[in-house]
Coordinates of C-alpha atoms in Angstrom, one line a residue:
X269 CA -70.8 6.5 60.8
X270 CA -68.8 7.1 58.1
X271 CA -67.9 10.0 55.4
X272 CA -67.5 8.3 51.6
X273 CA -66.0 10.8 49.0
X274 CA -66.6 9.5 45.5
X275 CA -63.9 12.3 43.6
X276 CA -64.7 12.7 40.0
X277 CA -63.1 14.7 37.4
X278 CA -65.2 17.8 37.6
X279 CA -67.6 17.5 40.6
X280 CA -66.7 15.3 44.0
X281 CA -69.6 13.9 46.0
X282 CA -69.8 13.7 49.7
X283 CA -72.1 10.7 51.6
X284 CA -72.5 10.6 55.4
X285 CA -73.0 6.8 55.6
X286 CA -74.1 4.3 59.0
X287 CA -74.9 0.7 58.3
X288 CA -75.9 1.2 54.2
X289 CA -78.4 3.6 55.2
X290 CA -78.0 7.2 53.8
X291 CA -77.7 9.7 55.8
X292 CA -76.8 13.3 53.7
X293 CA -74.6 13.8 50.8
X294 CA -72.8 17.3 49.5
X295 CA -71.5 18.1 46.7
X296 CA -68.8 20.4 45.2
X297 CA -68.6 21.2 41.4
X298 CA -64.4 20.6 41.8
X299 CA -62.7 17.9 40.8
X300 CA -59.5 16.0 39.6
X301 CA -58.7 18.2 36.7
X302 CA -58.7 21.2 39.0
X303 CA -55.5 19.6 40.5
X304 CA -53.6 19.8 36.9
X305 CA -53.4 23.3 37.0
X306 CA -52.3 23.6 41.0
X307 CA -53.4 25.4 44.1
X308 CA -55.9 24.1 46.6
X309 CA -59.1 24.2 45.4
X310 CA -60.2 20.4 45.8
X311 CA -58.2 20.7 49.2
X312 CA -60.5 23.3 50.0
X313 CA -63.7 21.9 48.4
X314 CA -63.4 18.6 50.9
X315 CA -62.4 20.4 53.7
X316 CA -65.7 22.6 52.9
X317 CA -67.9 19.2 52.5
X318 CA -66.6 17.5 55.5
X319 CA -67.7 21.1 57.6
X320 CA -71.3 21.2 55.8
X321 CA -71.6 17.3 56.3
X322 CA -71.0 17.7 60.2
X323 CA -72.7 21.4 60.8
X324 CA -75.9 20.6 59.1
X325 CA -76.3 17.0 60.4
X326 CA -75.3 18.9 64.4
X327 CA -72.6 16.1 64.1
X328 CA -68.7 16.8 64.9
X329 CA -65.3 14.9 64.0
X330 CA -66.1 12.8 67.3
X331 CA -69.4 10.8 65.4
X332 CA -67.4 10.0 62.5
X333 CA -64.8 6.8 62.4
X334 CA -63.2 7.9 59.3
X335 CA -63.0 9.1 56.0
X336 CA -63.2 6.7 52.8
X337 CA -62.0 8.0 49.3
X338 CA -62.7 6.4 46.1
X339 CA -62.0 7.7 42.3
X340 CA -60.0 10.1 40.4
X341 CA -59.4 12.0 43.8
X342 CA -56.7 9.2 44.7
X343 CA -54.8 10.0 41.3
X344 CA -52.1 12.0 40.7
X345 CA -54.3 15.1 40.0
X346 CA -55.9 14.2 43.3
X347 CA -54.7 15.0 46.9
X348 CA -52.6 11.6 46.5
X349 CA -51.4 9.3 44.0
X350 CA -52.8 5.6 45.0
X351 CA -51.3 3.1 42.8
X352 CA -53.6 0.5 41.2
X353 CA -54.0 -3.0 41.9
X354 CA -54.4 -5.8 39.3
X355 CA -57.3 -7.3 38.5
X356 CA -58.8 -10.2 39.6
X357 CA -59.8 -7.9 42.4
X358 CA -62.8 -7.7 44.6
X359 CA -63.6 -6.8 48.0
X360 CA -60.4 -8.4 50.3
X361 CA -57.7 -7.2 47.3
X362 CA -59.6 -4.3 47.8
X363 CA -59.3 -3.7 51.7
X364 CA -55.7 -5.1 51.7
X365 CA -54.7 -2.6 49.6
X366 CA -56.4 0.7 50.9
X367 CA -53.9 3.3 51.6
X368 CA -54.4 5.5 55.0
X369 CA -53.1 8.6 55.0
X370 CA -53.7 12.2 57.0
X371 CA -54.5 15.5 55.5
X372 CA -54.2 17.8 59.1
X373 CA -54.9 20.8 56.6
X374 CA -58.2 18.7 55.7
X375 CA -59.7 17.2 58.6
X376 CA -58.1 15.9 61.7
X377 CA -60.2 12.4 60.8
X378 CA -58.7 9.1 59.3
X379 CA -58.3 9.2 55.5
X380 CA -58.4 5.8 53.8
X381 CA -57.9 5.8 50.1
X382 CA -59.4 3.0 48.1
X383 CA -57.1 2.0 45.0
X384 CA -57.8 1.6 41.4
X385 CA -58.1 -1.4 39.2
X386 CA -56.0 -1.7 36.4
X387 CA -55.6 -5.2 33.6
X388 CA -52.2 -5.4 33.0
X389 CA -48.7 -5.8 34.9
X390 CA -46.2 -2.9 34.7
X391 CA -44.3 -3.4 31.5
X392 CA -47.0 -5.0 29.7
X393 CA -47.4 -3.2 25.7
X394 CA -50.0 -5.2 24.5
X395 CA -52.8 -1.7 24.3
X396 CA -55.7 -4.8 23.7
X397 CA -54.8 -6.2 27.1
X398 CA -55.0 -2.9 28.9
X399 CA -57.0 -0.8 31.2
X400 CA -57.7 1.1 34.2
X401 CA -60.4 2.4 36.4
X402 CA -60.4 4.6 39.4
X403 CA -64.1 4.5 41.2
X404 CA -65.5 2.2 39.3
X405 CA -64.3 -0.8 41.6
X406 CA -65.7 0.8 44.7
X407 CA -69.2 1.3 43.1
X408 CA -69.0 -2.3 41.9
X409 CA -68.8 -3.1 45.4
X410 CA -71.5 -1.8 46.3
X411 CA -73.7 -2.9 43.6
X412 CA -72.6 -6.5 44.3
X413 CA -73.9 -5.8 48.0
X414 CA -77.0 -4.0 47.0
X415 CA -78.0 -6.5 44.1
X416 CA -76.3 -10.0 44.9
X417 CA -76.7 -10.9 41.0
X418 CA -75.9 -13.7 39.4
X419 CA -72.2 -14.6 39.0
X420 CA -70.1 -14.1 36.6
X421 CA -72.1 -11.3 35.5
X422 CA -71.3 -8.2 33.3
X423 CA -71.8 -4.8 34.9
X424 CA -72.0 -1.8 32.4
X425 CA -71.1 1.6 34.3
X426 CA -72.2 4.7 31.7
X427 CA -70.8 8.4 32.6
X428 CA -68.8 10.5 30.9
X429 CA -66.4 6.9 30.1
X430 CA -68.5 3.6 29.8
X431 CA -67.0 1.1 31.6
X432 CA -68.1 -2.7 30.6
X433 CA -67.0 -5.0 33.6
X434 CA -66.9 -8.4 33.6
X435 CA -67.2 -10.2 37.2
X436 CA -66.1 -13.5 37.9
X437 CA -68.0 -16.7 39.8
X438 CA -66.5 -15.4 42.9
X439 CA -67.5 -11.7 42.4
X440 CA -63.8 -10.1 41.8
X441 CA -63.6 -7.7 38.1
X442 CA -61.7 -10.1 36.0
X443 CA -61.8 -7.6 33.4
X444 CA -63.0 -4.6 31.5
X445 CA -63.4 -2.5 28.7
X446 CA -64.0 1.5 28.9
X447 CA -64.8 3.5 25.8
X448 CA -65.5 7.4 25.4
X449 CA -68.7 7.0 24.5
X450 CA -69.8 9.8 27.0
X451 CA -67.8 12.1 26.3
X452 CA -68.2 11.4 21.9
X453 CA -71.6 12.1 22.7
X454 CA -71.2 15.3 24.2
X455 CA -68.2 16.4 22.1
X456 CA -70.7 15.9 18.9
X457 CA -73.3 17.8 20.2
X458 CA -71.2 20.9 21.7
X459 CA -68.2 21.2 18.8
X460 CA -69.4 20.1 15.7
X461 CA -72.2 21.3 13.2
X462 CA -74.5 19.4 14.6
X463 CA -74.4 22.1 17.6
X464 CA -77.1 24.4 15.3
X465 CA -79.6 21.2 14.8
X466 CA -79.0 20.1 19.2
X467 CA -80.0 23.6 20.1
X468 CA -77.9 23.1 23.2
X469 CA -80.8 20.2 24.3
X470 CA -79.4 17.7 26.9
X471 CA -83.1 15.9 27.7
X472 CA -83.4 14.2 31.0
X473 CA -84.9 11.2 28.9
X474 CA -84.4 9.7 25.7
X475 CA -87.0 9.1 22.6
X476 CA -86.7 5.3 22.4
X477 CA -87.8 5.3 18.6
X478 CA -85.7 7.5 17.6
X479 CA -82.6 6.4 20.4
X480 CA -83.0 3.1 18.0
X481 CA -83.5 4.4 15.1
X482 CA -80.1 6.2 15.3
X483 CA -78.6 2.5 16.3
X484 CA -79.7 1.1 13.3
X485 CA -79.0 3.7 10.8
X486 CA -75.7 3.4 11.7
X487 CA -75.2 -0.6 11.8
X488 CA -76.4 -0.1 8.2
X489 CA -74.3 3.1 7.2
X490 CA -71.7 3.8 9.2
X491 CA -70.8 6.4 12.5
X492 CA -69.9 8.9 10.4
X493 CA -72.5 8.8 7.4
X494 CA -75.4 8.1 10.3
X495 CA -74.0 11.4 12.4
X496 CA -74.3 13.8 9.2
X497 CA -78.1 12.7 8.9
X498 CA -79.0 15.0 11.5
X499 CA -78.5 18.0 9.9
X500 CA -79.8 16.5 6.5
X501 CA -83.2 15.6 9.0
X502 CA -82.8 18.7 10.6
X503 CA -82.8 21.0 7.2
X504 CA -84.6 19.2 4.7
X505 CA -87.2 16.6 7.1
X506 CA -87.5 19.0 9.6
X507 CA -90.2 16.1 11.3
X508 CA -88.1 15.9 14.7
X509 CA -87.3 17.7 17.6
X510 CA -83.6 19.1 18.8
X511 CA -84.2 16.1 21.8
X512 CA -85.5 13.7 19.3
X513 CA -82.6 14.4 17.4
X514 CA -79.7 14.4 20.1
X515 CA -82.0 10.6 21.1
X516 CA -80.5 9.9 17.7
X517 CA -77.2 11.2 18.2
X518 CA -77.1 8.7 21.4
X519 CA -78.1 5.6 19.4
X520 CA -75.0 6.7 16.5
X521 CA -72.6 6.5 19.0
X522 CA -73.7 4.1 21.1
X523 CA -73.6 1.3 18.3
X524 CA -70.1 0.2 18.5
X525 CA -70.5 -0.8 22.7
X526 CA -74.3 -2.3 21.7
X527 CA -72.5 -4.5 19.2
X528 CA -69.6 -5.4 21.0
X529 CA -71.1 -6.1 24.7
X530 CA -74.5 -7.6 23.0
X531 CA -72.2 -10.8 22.6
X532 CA -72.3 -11.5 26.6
X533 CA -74.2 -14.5 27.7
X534 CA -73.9 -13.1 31.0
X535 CA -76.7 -11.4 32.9
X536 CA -76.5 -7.9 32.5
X537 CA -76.6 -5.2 35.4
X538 CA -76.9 -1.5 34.1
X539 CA -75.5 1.4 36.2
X540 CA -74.5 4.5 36.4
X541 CA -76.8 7.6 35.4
X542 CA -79.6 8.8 32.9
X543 CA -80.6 9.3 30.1
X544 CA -77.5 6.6 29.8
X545 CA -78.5 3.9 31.5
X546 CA -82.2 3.8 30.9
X547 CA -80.7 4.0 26.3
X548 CA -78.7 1.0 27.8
X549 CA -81.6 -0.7 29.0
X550 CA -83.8 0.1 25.6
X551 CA -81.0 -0.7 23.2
X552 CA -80.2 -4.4 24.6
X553 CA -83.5 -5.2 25.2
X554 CA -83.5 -8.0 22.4
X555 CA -79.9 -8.8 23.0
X556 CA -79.7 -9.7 26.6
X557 CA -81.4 -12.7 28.2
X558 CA -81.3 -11.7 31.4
X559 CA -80.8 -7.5 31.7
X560 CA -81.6 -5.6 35.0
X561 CA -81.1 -2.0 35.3
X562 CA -80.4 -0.6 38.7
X563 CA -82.6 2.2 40.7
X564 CA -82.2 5.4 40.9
X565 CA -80.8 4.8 44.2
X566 CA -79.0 1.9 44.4
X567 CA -77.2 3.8 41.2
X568 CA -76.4 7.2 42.6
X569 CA -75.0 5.6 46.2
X570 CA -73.5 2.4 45.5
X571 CA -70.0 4.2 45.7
X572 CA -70.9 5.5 49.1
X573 CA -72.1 1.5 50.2
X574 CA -68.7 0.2 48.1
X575 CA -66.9 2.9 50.4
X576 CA -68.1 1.6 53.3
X577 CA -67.7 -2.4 52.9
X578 CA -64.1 -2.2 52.1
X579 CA -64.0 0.4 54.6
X580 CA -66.1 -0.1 57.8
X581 CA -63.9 -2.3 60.0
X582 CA -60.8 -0.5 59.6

């Protein structure tokens, strides 16, 4: 049995995890960009997890082999920097290059920290040929164990950034593309005037008329043009609900990733969370021969599965 820590930006997530099968998961609403300003509070919020994990589940440090860490918690606004390897990488660049480490403050159990993928060498300024990730690899690893899918393959990861991942015949990320596209969304709908139309609406599920309906308008007219039209709808139409209307904010700013990634001839595996991955699905429906979209659980743990094939047999 294993503990998995998937460390976001704002919330880290906590998996107890034997043989792929689920166990209990915690989680703490601190994250990497606590670590920018100082002090201990992510130190404290997985040292708090770890306790919960093992008290409620009547377990203690003795019934767990180790600790694996994936994401943002392995940066520098972590509890350690973990450099990132180059891509082509898969599972054995993966588990050569996990980093073990001990945290006595933390827990007196293993830490092994899994590293991040980057596209470039160091000293490389071509900005077209470069990118990074930090979580996403370990959660492709896991979906690659969870879904065997066809190879190569492209893998789109939606959260706060979209990652578009393309994997090669033998299963390693050749390479990738992340846009903002999350957090445009949310910037739109929290800090512009389109805030008084949203009403503060974040629906757990998206209109899929109106989702493509804000695509379209802006194919035709522009990201900018087709974002205004929701207040115009809002005042002067007034036919469409705040959710209806942030469905239609989606689809705006959701056109420029359709466009680009609808070029793949690749099947297409969909990830990360709603209402983003099920727009995904809707919005390449009609572009993608062959498009699956994950479950809702082989989408919320296959970080904790990634976690624990690269980890396991150390």
């Amino acid at each position: 049995m294993i503990i998995a820590i998937d460390g976001g930006t704002t919330n880290t997530r906590l998996t107890l995890i034997e043989n792929r099968h689920i166990v209990a998961r915690v989680k703490r609403k601190v994250g990497a960009r606590d670590g920018i300003t100082g002090g201990n509070l992510l130190r404290e919020a997985v040292k708090d997890g770890i306790r919960e994990l093992l008290y409620t589940n009547k377990l203690d440090e003795t019934d767990i082999r180790l600790v694996a860490l994936s994401g943002m918690i392995g940066s520098e606004n972590g509890l350690a920097a973990i450099p990132h390897i180059t891509s082509p990488a898969g599972l054995p660049e993966l588990q050569r290059a996990t980093i073990r480490m001990s945290f006595p403050d933390i827990t007196p159990l293993p830490l092994f920290f899994i590293p991040g993928v980057k596209t470039f060498a160091n000293g490389e300024t071509d900005l077209s040929a470069m990118d990074i990730m930090r979580g996403e690899e370990t959660e492709i690893v896991g979906i690659l164990g969870l879904q065997s899918p066809k190879l190569p393959a492209l893998i789109i990861m939606p959260g706060s950034h979209f990652k578009y991942v393309d994997i090669d015949s033998s299963g390693k990320i050749a390479g990738f593309r992340t846009t903002l596209s999350g957090e445009l969304i949310r910037a739109a709908a929290e800090n512009t005037i389109l805030q008084s139309s949203l009403r503060g609406v974040y629906p757990a599920s998206l209109d899929p008329d109106c989702l493509r309906d804000g695509y379209e308008y802006a194919r035709c007219h522009g990201i900018g043009e087709a974002l205004f039209k929701i207040r115009v709808s809002n005042n002067f139409i007034g036919d469409r609900t705040p959710e209806q209307l942030y469905a239609f904010l989606t689809g705006v700013l959701l056109k420029d990733d359709i466009d680009f990634f609808s070029k793949s001839d690749k099947p297409v595996y969909i990830a990360g969370s709603n209402p983003h991955r099920d727009a995904l699905y809707s919005l390449l429906q009609d572009k993608a021969a062959d498009l699956v979209r994950l479950c809702d659980h082989d989408a919320e743990f296959c970080s904790a599965i990634g976690a624990e094939l690269i980890c396991g047999e150390m």
